[in-house]
Amino acid sequence: MSVRINASELITQATSILRRNDQTGYTAPSPRLYPHQWNWDSAFAAIGWAHLDWNRAVREIDTLLSAQWIDGFLPHIRYNPAVGEGYHPGPEWWPNVPVRNPGEQTSGISQPPVLPTAIYLVGMMQPDVDARRTWWARLLTPLRDMILCYLRTRTVNGSPLIAVVHPWESGADNSPRWDFATGRGFKPSRAYRRTDTQVVAATQRPTERDYGLYMYLVELIAGHRYDFRQYLEMTPFAVYDALFNAIWFRAAVDLNRIALALGESPVVSAEILSGFKDAFHRFLWNQSAQLFRDFDVKAAGQIPVDTVAGLGAIYGGLVDQAKAESMFAGYLARCRGFKLLPSTLPDEPQFEADRYWRGPVWVPINWLVVRGLQDLGLTSHAAALADETVSLVLRSGWFEYFHPHTGEGLGGRDFSWTAALVVDLLRRPVS
Ligand code: 9WN
């Protein structure tokens, strides 16, 4: 079919996007809109690079890890000082970040921890087993520090689930899941200036109300020196995000695989993993929706909005094959005939077809679900979704996200994770 015929042309296009977005050592997600290095974007970029230039994938990961903090925390942005004022908020909003490498400038929040899984996959793409093991051995300590840091610093009341403290940490910034907090009208004490709406139409971006909360939380978090326990009482936003937690679980499992290959003991014990899985089901499963939901830690209740984050458990390996299949079928049944996984279900009242995380389709999310379905043996569903995803990009171009009804490309152009993950879907086909 058309996708197969065009595979080599698509890979050529994707390669030239990745090369153009290469900022000497890291891949900017889309240089005008997001000129710095982002955490989960770089993990996805590395997976794409590994097919094209394995050493470049290694470099991507090294630059990302150079932003690591003393306690192992891996921030969501590593700033490139050469960029100047092209992105808001800049590093001046995140003073005194406790970085390992003096001179690094970072944000003070994190992002979904795809990185350990990316390192596992990139390693598996290195046919020289000695080279793979040497590389993994070099990364084991920073990865261990990173994955355990979340358990140490972001858990509450004895639950192992990880609390996300800013919508940007979820990676799905203006998801309607977070409207309970944005609706409260928070604003920062200082004026801020948006750069995003100079590049992308405001109708496709978060609103001023969303940014009010974002910047309020930046001030709150930085004002308490990034110590969750210090601001937990006063923050309006601490959630167990179903996607973030599923990604953490998969990362822990993949990190244990790396440790095993090196003859080391598991980084996260079987006991912790099983407690985490129990808590994930206990707190986040919603029986009537037949989907996982997020949990508001402050209000001690689930957030009643169904989004694609609820399918994250498939990627995480937190459900068995039968449950994954019924969750996936249930999601599609609510998509009104569209097979491309809108980020918010169209039957939710806050659904907006072209506004960022409130409806559009995102390639990295589809990729997570494809790989999860595949790992659970749901090969035909995985292959169909992979095919739909690649066809969408073939039809519409290398955009940041896509209209779930028309397939029109939206947001940033020539987007790195779209390019990298299409390369991976084509070069590592499902069947
Ligand atoms: C804030 C870079 C990032 C992605 C996020 C996406 C968007 C940033 C923004 O862009 O967020 O981190 O300024 O909108 O929501 O998932 O990592 O591509």
Short mmCIF file of C-alpha atoms and ligand atoms in Angstrom, two decimals:
data_model
loop_
_atom_site.label_atom_id
_atom_site.label_comp_id
_atom_site.label_asym_id
_atom_site.label_seq_id
_atom_site.Cartn_x
_atom_site.Cartn_y
_atom_site.Cartn_z
CA MET A 1 0.00 0.00 0.00
CA SER A 2 0.91 3.65 -0.30
CA VAL A 3 2.73 3.84 3.01
CA ARG A 4 5.06 1.02 2.05
CA ILE A 5 5.78 2.48 -1.37
CA ASN A 6 6.70 5.80 0.17
CA ALA A 7 8.72 4.50 3.12
CA SER A 8 12.14 5.41 1.81
CA GLU A 9 11.00 8.87 0.71
CA LEU A 10 9.43 9.43 4.15
CA ILE A 11 12.64 8.36 5.87
CA THR A 12 14.63 10.76 3.70
CA GLN A 13 12.31 13.62 4.64
CA ALA A 14 12.38 12.69 8.33
CA THR A 15 16.17 12.50 8.31
CA SER A 16 16.47 15.96 6.84
CA ILE A 17 14.10 17.36 9.52
CA LEU A 18 16.15 15.78 12.30
CA ARG A 19 19.36 17.12 10.76
CA ARG A 20 17.92 20.62 10.39
CA ASN A 21 16.65 20.59 13.99
CA ASP A 22 20.03 19.37 15.26
CA GLN A 23 21.46 22.13 17.46
CA THR A 24 24.88 20.52 17.83
CA GLY A 25 24.23 17.77 20.29
CA TYR A 26 20.52 18.05 20.91
CA THR A 27 17.47 18.03 18.67
CA ALA A 28 15.21 21.03 19.15
CA PRO A 29 11.57 19.87 18.99
CA SER A 30 10.86 22.63 16.42
CA PRO A 31 13.50 25.37 16.49
CA ARG A 32 11.30 28.47 16.26
CA LEU A 33 8.63 27.32 18.70
CA TYR A 34 10.76 25.23 21.07
CA PRO A 35 14.44 26.08 20.59
CA HIS A 36 15.84 24.37 23.72
CA GLN A 37 16.21 20.71 24.65
CA TRP A 38 13.11 18.97 26.03
CA ASN A 39 13.22 15.83 28.12
CA TRP A 40 10.76 13.38 26.52
CA ASP A 41 11.23 14.93 23.06
CA SER A 42 14.92 14.06 23.22
CA ALA A 43 14.16 10.52 24.34
CA PHE A 44 11.91 10.09 21.28
CA ALA A 45 14.44 11.81 19.03
CA ALA A 46 17.12 9.36 20.18
CA ILE A 47 14.94 6.41 19.14
CA GLY A 48 14.71 7.90 15.63
CA TRP A 49 18.40 8.81 15.48
CA ALA A 50 19.40 5.28 16.47
CA HIS A 51 18.13 4.03 13.10
CA LEU A 52 20.03 6.69 11.16
CA ASP A 53 23.19 7.36 13.15
CA TRP A 54 23.63 5.40 16.38
CA ASN A 55 26.37 7.66 17.74
CA ARG A 56 24.13 10.68 17.27
CA ALA A 57 21.48 8.96 19.42
CA VAL A 58 24.12 8.48 22.12
CA ARG A 59 25.02 12.17 21.91
CA GLU A 60 21.36 13.20 22.26
CA ILE A 61 21.11 11.23 25.48
CA ASP A 62 24.42 12.53 26.82
CA THR A 63 23.37 16.15 26.37
CA LEU A 64 20.03 15.47 28.04
CA LEU A 65 21.66 13.75 31.00
CA SER A 66 24.12 16.61 31.39
CA ALA A 67 21.14 18.60 32.75
CA GLN A 68 20.64 16.15 35.63
CA TRP A 69 20.42 17.53 39.15
CA ILE A 70 22.48 16.49 42.15
CA ASP A 71 19.66 14.28 43.49
CA GLY A 72 19.11 12.53 40.15
CA PHE A 73 16.12 14.62 39.03
CA LEU A 74 15.95 15.12 35.26
CA PRO A 75 14.32 18.46 34.38
CA HIS A 76 11.92 19.07 31.52
CA ILE A 77 14.01 21.71 29.74
CA ARG A 78 17.74 22.02 29.33
CA TYR A 79 18.25 25.59 28.17
CA ASN A 80 20.63 26.53 25.38
CA PRO A 81 22.08 29.90 26.43
CA ALA A 82 22.76 30.76 22.76
CA VAL A 83 19.02 30.92 22.06
CA GLY A 84 18.46 34.19 23.92
CA GLU A 85 14.83 35.15 24.51
CA GLY A 86 13.19 32.94 21.91
CA TYR A 87 11.18 30.90 24.40
CA HIS A 88 9.13 31.74 27.45
CA PRO A 89 9.66 31.00 30.31
CA GLY A 90 13.43 31.30 30.16
CA PRO A 91 15.90 30.15 32.84
CA GLU A 92 15.43 33.37 34.86
CA TRP A 93 12.12 31.90 36.09
CA TRP A 94 13.97 28.91 37.60
CA PRO A 95 16.69 30.32 39.88
CA ASN A 96 19.16 28.18 41.86
CA VAL A 97 18.47 24.85 40.21
CA PRO A 98 20.76 22.28 41.88
CA VAL A 99 22.48 20.96 38.75
CA ARG A 100 25.34 18.46 38.80
CA ASN A 101 27.27 20.28 36.11
CA PRO A 102 27.92 23.91 37.00
CA GLY A 103 26.81 26.20 34.20
CA GLU A 104 23.85 24.10 33.07
CA GLN A 105 20.56 26.01 33.03
CA THR A 106 17.36 24.02 33.44
CA SER A 107 13.71 24.28 34.34
CA GLY A 108 12.61 23.12 37.79
CA ILE A 109 10.00 20.53 36.85
CA SER A 110 10.21 17.21 35.01
CA GLN A 111 8.46 15.40 32.16
CA PRO A 112 7.26 11.83 31.45
CA PRO A 113 10.30 9.57 31.97
CA VAL A 114 10.51 7.92 28.56
CA LEU A 115 14.30 8.11 28.68
CA PRO A 116 15.16 4.73 30.32
CA THR A 117 12.97 2.93 27.80
CA ALA A 118 14.55 4.90 24.96
CA ILE A 119 17.98 3.89 26.23
CA TYR A 120 16.89 0.27 26.36
CA LEU A 121 15.58 0.45 22.76
CA VAL A 122 18.56 2.39 21.41
CA GLY A 123 20.85 -0.17 23.08
CA MET A 124 18.98 -3.04 21.45
CA MET A 125 19.54 -1.37 18.08
CA GLN A 126 23.32 -1.66 18.56
CA PRO A 127 24.29 -5.04 17.10
CA ASP A 128 27.73 -5.03 18.75
CA VAL A 129 26.87 -6.49 22.14
CA ASP A 130 30.08 -5.26 23.78
CA ALA A 131 29.49 -1.70 22.59
CA ARG A 132 25.90 -1.89 23.85
CA ARG A 133 26.93 -3.16 27.26
CA THR A 134 29.70 -0.59 27.64
CA TRP A 135 27.26 2.18 26.84
CA TRP A 136 24.58 0.87 29.20
CA ALA A 137 27.16 0.43 31.96
CA ARG A 138 28.13 4.10 31.62
CA LEU A 139 24.49 5.19 31.98
CA LEU A 140 23.31 2.85 34.72
CA THR A 141 24.07 5.14 37.67
CA PRO A 142 22.48 8.33 36.25
CA LEU A 143 19.44 6.30 35.20
CA ARG A 144 19.13 4.66 38.60
CA ASP A 145 19.35 8.08 40.25
CA MET A 146 16.75 9.46 37.88
CA ILE A 147 14.15 6.73 38.26
CA LEU A 148 14.44 6.44 42.04
CA CYS A 149 14.36 10.20 42.55
CA TYR A 150 10.65 10.29 41.69
CA LEU A 151 9.86 7.72 44.40
CA ARG A 152 11.89 9.60 46.98
CA THR A 153 10.67 13.11 46.27
CA ARG A 154 7.22 12.88 44.70
CA THR A 155 5.21 10.39 46.71
CA VAL A 156 2.74 11.07 49.50
CA ASN A 157 0.82 9.21 52.21
CA GLY A 158 2.72 5.98 51.69
CA SER A 159 1.47 5.48 48.12
CA PRO A 160 4.17 4.65 45.54
CA LEU A 161 2.40 6.61 42.78
CA ILE A 162 4.21 9.71 41.55
CA ALA A 163 2.65 13.14 41.92
CA VAL A 164 3.00 15.49 38.97
CA VAL A 165 3.16 19.10 40.14
CA HIS A 166 2.70 21.15 36.98
CA PRO A 167 0.62 20.56 33.81
CA TRP A 168 3.89 20.87 31.83
CA GLU A 169 5.19 17.83 33.72
CA SER A 170 2.39 15.73 32.25
CA GLY A 171 3.54 16.66 28.75
CA ALA A 172 -0.15 17.20 27.93
CA ASP A 173 -0.21 20.79 29.13
CA ASN A 174 -3.75 22.03 28.59
CA SER A 175 -5.54 18.70 28.77
CA PRO A 176 -9.09 19.19 30.11
CA ARG A 177 -7.98 16.88 32.91
CA TRP A 178 -6.31 19.94 34.40
CA ASP A 179 -9.26 22.34 34.01
CA PHE A 180 -10.18 21.82 37.67
CA ALA A 181 -7.08 23.90 38.48
CA THR A 182 -6.91 26.33 35.56
CA GLY A 183 -10.55 27.23 36.19
CA ARG A 184 -9.61 28.78 39.52
CA GLY A 185 -8.04 31.85 37.92
CA PHE A 186 -4.50 31.71 39.32
CA LYS A 187 -2.00 34.33 38.16
CA PRO A 188 1.70 34.87 38.87
CA SER A 189 2.88 37.98 40.72
CA ARG A 190 5.14 39.06 37.81
CA ALA A 191 4.23 39.87 34.25
CA TYR A 192 5.12 37.28 31.63
CA ARG A 193 5.35 37.42 27.87
CA ARG A 194 4.20 34.61 25.61
CA THR A 195 6.36 33.61 22.66
CA ASP A 196 4.29 30.62 21.51
CA THR A 197 1.43 32.60 19.98
CA GLN A 198 3.89 34.50 17.78
CA VAL A 199 4.61 31.22 16.00
CA VAL A 200 1.34 29.25 16.21
CA ALA A 201 -2.26 30.51 15.99
CA ALA A 202 -3.60 31.27 19.47
CA THR A 203 -6.64 29.07 18.71
CA GLN A 204 -4.32 26.04 18.64
CA ARG A 205 -2.52 26.89 21.88
CA PRO A 206 -3.37 27.03 25.61
CA THR A 207 -5.42 30.03 26.74
CA GLU A 208 -4.31 32.94 28.96
CA ARG A 209 -6.16 31.25 31.81
CA ASP A 210 -3.98 28.16 31.33
CA TYR A 211 -0.82 30.29 31.28
CA GLY A 212 -1.95 32.08 34.44
CA LEU A 213 -1.86 28.74 36.28
CA TYR A 214 1.38 27.64 34.59
CA MET A 215 3.26 30.75 35.66
CA TYR A 216 1.67 30.81 39.12
CA LEU A 217 2.96 27.29 39.67
CA VAL A 218 6.42 28.16 38.33
CA GLU A 219 6.70 30.89 40.97
CA LEU A 220 5.36 28.63 43.71
CA ILE A 221 7.69 25.75 42.88
CA ALA A 222 10.82 27.89 42.40
CA GLY A 223 9.92 29.88 45.55
CA HIS A 224 10.13 26.67 47.57
CA ARG A 225 13.41 25.59 46.07
CA TYR A 226 11.82 22.76 44.11
CA ASP A 227 10.99 20.84 47.27
CA PHE A 228 7.57 19.23 46.80
CA ARG A 229 7.04 18.62 50.49
CA GLN A 230 7.47 22.33 51.15
CA TYR A 231 4.69 23.45 48.83
CA LEU A 232 2.36 20.41 48.89
CA GLU A 233 0.07 22.11 51.42
CA MET A 234 -0.39 25.25 49.32
CA THR A 235 -0.31 24.06 45.74
CA PRO A 236 -3.60 23.68 43.85
CA PHE A 237 -1.97 21.10 41.59
CA ALA A 238 -0.66 17.67 42.59
CA VAL A 239 -1.99 14.77 40.54
CA TYR A 240 -1.32 11.14 39.78
CA ASP A 241 -1.26 11.40 36.00
CA ALA A 242 -2.24 8.02 34.49
CA LEU A 243 0.13 8.44 31.55
CA PHE A 244 3.14 9.71 33.50
CA ASN A 245 2.84 6.90 36.04
CA ALA A 246 2.47 4.26 33.31
CA ILE A 247 5.57 5.63 31.58
CA TRP A 248 7.49 5.53 34.87
CA PHE A 249 6.50 1.88 35.41
CA ARG A 250 7.64 0.84 31.94
CA ALA A 251 10.86 2.81 32.44
CA ALA A 252 11.53 0.95 35.70
CA VAL A 253 10.94 -2.42 34.02
CA ASP A 254 13.23 -1.51 31.10
CA LEU A 255 15.90 -0.23 33.45
CA ASN A 256 15.78 -3.56 35.27
CA ARG A 257 16.31 -5.26 31.88
CA ILE A 258 19.42 -3.13 31.36
CA ALA A 259 20.66 -4.01 34.85
CA LEU A 260 20.04 -7.71 34.19
CA ALA A 261 21.99 -7.57 30.92
CA LEU A 262 24.89 -6.09 32.90
CA GLY A 263 24.70 -8.75 35.60
CA GLU A 264 23.55 -6.17 38.17
CA SER A 265 20.66 -6.49 40.61
CA PRO A 266 17.33 -4.87 39.69
CA VAL A 267 17.14 -1.11 40.18
CA VAL A 268 13.50 -1.26 41.27
CA SER A 269 12.62 -4.34 43.31
CA ALA A 270 9.84 -6.74 42.33
CA GLU A 271 8.12 -5.78 45.58
CA ILE A 272 8.06 -2.09 44.71
CA LEU A 273 6.88 -2.80 41.17
CA SER A 274 4.04 -4.97 42.40
CA GLY A 275 2.99 -2.38 45.02
CA PHE A 276 3.08 0.27 42.31
CA LYS A 277 0.91 -1.80 39.99
CA ASP A 278 -1.65 -2.45 42.74
CA ALA A 279 -1.81 1.25 43.59
CA PHE A 280 -2.10 2.18 39.92
CA HIS A 281 -5.20 -0.02 39.59
CA ARG A 282 -6.64 0.95 42.96
CA PHE A 283 -6.35 4.72 42.52
CA LEU A 284 -6.73 5.14 38.77
CA TRP A 285 -9.05 2.48 37.34
CA ASN A 286 -12.54 3.75 36.61
CA GLN A 287 -15.09 1.01 36.36
CA SER A 288 -17.84 2.94 34.61
CA ALA A 289 -15.52 4.48 32.00
CA GLN A 290 -13.58 1.19 31.66
CA LEU A 291 -10.49 3.36 31.43
CA PHE A 292 -7.81 4.68 33.77
CA ARG A 293 -8.27 8.22 35.02
CA ASP A 294 -6.04 10.71 36.79
CA PHE A 295 -6.26 11.37 40.51
CA ASP A 296 -6.29 14.74 42.25
CA VAL A 297 -4.06 14.20 45.28
CA LYS A 298 -5.30 17.33 47.08
CA ALA A 299 -9.01 16.56 46.66
CA ALA A 300 -8.38 12.82 47.09
CA GLY A 301 -10.54 11.83 44.12
CA GLN A 302 -10.39 10.86 40.46
CA ILE A 303 -10.62 13.56 37.80
CA PRO A 304 -13.72 12.78 35.72
CA VAL A 305 -12.37 13.40 32.21
CA ASP A 306 -11.53 10.64 29.74
CA THR A 307 -8.46 11.18 27.59
CA VAL A 308 -5.85 9.12 25.83
CA ALA A 309 -3.80 9.18 29.03
CA GLY A 310 -6.17 6.44 30.17
CA LEU A 311 -4.61 4.11 27.59
CA GLY A 312 -1.11 4.70 28.97
CA ALA A 313 -1.39 1.48 31.00
CA ILE A 314 -1.18 -0.45 27.72
CA TYR A 315 2.27 1.02 27.05
CA GLY A 316 3.21 0.56 30.70
CA GLY A 317 2.45 -3.17 30.60
CA LEU A 318 0.12 -2.60 33.55
CA VAL A 319 -2.79 -4.52 32.04
CA ASP A 320 -3.10 -7.95 30.46
CA GLN A 321 -3.94 -8.57 26.84
CA ALA A 322 -7.70 -8.94 27.33
CA LYS A 323 -8.01 -5.74 29.32
CA ALA A 324 -5.82 -3.83 26.88
CA GLU A 325 -7.95 -4.99 23.97
CA SER A 326 -11.21 -4.00 25.62
CA MET A 327 -9.85 -0.60 26.74
CA PHE A 328 -8.56 0.09 23.24
CA ALA A 329 -11.83 -1.00 21.58
CA GLY A 330 -13.81 1.04 24.11
CA TYR A 331 -11.73 4.14 23.33
CA LEU A 332 -12.20 3.72 19.58
CA ALA A 333 -15.93 3.19 20.05
CA ARG A 334 -16.12 6.61 21.69
CA CYS A 335 -14.05 8.22 18.90
CA ARG A 336 -16.99 8.45 16.51
CA GLY A 337 -15.36 6.44 13.75
CA PHE A 338 -11.87 7.93 13.96
CA LYS A 339 -9.08 5.46 14.53
CA LEU A 340 -6.36 7.92 15.34
CA LEU A 341 -6.69 8.37 19.09
CA PRO A 342 -7.76 11.96 19.71
CA SER A 343 -6.01 13.23 22.83
CA THR A 344 -9.38 13.94 24.47
CA LEU A 345 -12.45 11.84 23.70
CA PRO A 346 -14.85 13.72 21.41
CA ASP A 347 -17.77 12.98 23.74
CA GLU A 348 -16.16 15.01 26.53
CA PRO A 349 -17.73 18.51 26.78
CA GLN A 350 -14.29 20.19 26.90
CA PHE A 351 -13.16 18.52 23.66
CA GLU A 352 -11.73 21.02 21.14
CA ALA A 353 -10.63 19.54 17.83
CA ASP A 354 -7.74 21.90 17.10
CA ARG A 355 -6.54 23.11 20.48
CA TYR A 356 -3.35 21.33 21.49
CA TRP A 357 -4.01 18.58 24.06
CA ARG A 358 -7.80 19.03 24.09
CA GLY A 359 -8.54 16.90 21.02
CA PRO A 360 -5.77 16.72 18.40
CA VAL A 361 -3.92 13.52 17.56
CA TRP A 362 -0.25 13.31 18.58
CA VAL A 363 2.27 10.95 16.97
CA PRO A 364 4.21 10.18 20.19
CA ILE A 365 1.01 9.15 21.95
CA ASN A 366 0.03 6.88 19.09
CA TRP A 367 3.55 5.47 19.15
CA LEU A 368 3.29 4.64 22.88
CA VAL A 369 0.01 2.82 22.31
CA VAL A 370 1.34 0.99 19.21
CA ARG A 371 4.35 -0.34 21.10
CA GLY A 372 2.21 -1.25 24.11
CA LEU A 373 -0.30 -3.18 21.99
CA GLN A 374 2.55 -4.89 20.17
CA ASP A 375 4.26 -5.98 23.39
CA LEU A 376 0.97 -7.46 24.63
CA GLY A 377 0.64 -9.51 21.44
CA LEU A 378 -2.19 -7.41 19.98
CA THR A 379 -0.35 -7.32 16.69
CA SER A 380 -3.14 -6.50 14.29
CA HIS A 381 -4.39 -3.55 16.37
CA ALA A 382 -0.81 -2.31 16.74
CA ALA A 383 -0.10 -2.64 13.02
CA ALA A 384 -3.34 -0.89 12.06
CA LEU A 385 -2.64 2.05 14.39
CA ALA A 386 0.97 2.28 13.18
CA ASP A 387 -0.25 2.32 9.59
CA GLU A 388 -2.87 4.99 10.29
CA THR A 389 -0.26 7.12 12.03
CA VAL A 390 2.28 6.94 9.23
CA SER A 391 -0.44 7.55 6.62
CA LEU A 392 -1.56 10.65 8.53
CA VAL A 393 1.93 12.14 8.34
CA LEU A 394 2.25 11.11 4.71
CA ARG A 395 -0.98 12.94 3.90
CA SER A 396 -0.60 16.00 6.10
CA GLY A 397 3.10 16.61 6.78
CA TRP A 398 5.49 16.65 9.74
CA PHE A 399 3.39 18.64 12.20
CA GLU A 400 3.36 18.78 15.97
CA TYR A 401 -0.26 17.53 16.16
CA PHE A 402 -3.22 16.87 13.86
CA HIS A 403 -6.92 17.64 13.67
CA PRO A 404 -8.67 14.40 14.67
CA HIS A 405 -11.44 14.77 12.10
CA THR A 406 -9.79 16.28 9.03
CA GLY A 407 -6.20 15.14 9.67
CA GLU A 408 -4.98 18.71 9.02
CA GLY A 409 -1.53 19.43 10.47
CA LEU A 410 -1.52 21.84 13.45
CA GLY A 411 0.96 23.56 15.77
CA GLY A 412 4.70 23.56 15.05
CA ARG A 413 6.10 22.44 11.71
CA ASP A 414 8.89 20.02 10.84
CA PHE A 415 8.53 18.51 14.24
CA SER A 416 11.32 16.30 15.57
CA TRP A 417 9.32 13.68 17.44
CA THR A 418 6.97 13.24 14.50
CA ALA A 419 9.99 12.63 12.26
CA ALA A 420 11.85 10.38 14.70
CA LEU A 421 8.89 8.16 15.51
CA VAL A 422 7.78 7.76 11.91
CA VAL A 423 11.31 6.52 11.21
CA ASP A 424 10.96 4.05 14.08
CA LEU A 425 7.53 2.83 12.93
CA LEU A 426 8.85 2.28 9.41
CA ARG A 427 12.17 0.72 10.37
CA ARG A 428 10.82 -1.44 13.21
CA PRO A 429 7.45 -2.47 11.78
CA VAL A 430 4.98 -4.17 14.06
CA SER A 431 4.66 -7.59 12.46
C1 9WN B 1 6.08 23.24 27.64
C2 9WN B 1 8.22 20.35 23.35
C3 9WN B 1 7.11 20.39 24.36
C4 9WN B 1 6.51 18.99 24.62
C5 9WN B 1 5.23 19.05 25.42
C6 9WN B 1 4.27 20.01 24.75
C7 9WN B 1 4.91 21.38 24.61
C8 9WN B 1 5.86 23.14 26.13
C9 9WN B 1 5.15 24.40 25.64
O1 9WN B 1 6.10 21.28 23.86
O2 9WN B 1 5.11 21.93 25.90
O3 9WN B 1 6.86 22.17 28.09
O4 9WN B 1 5.76 25.46 25.72
O5 9WN B 1 4.00 24.32 25.19
O6 9WN B 1 3.06 20.08 25.42
O7 9WN B 1 4.67 17.76 25.55
O8 9WN B 1 7.45 18.22 25.29
O9 9WN B 1 7.79 19.69 22.19
#
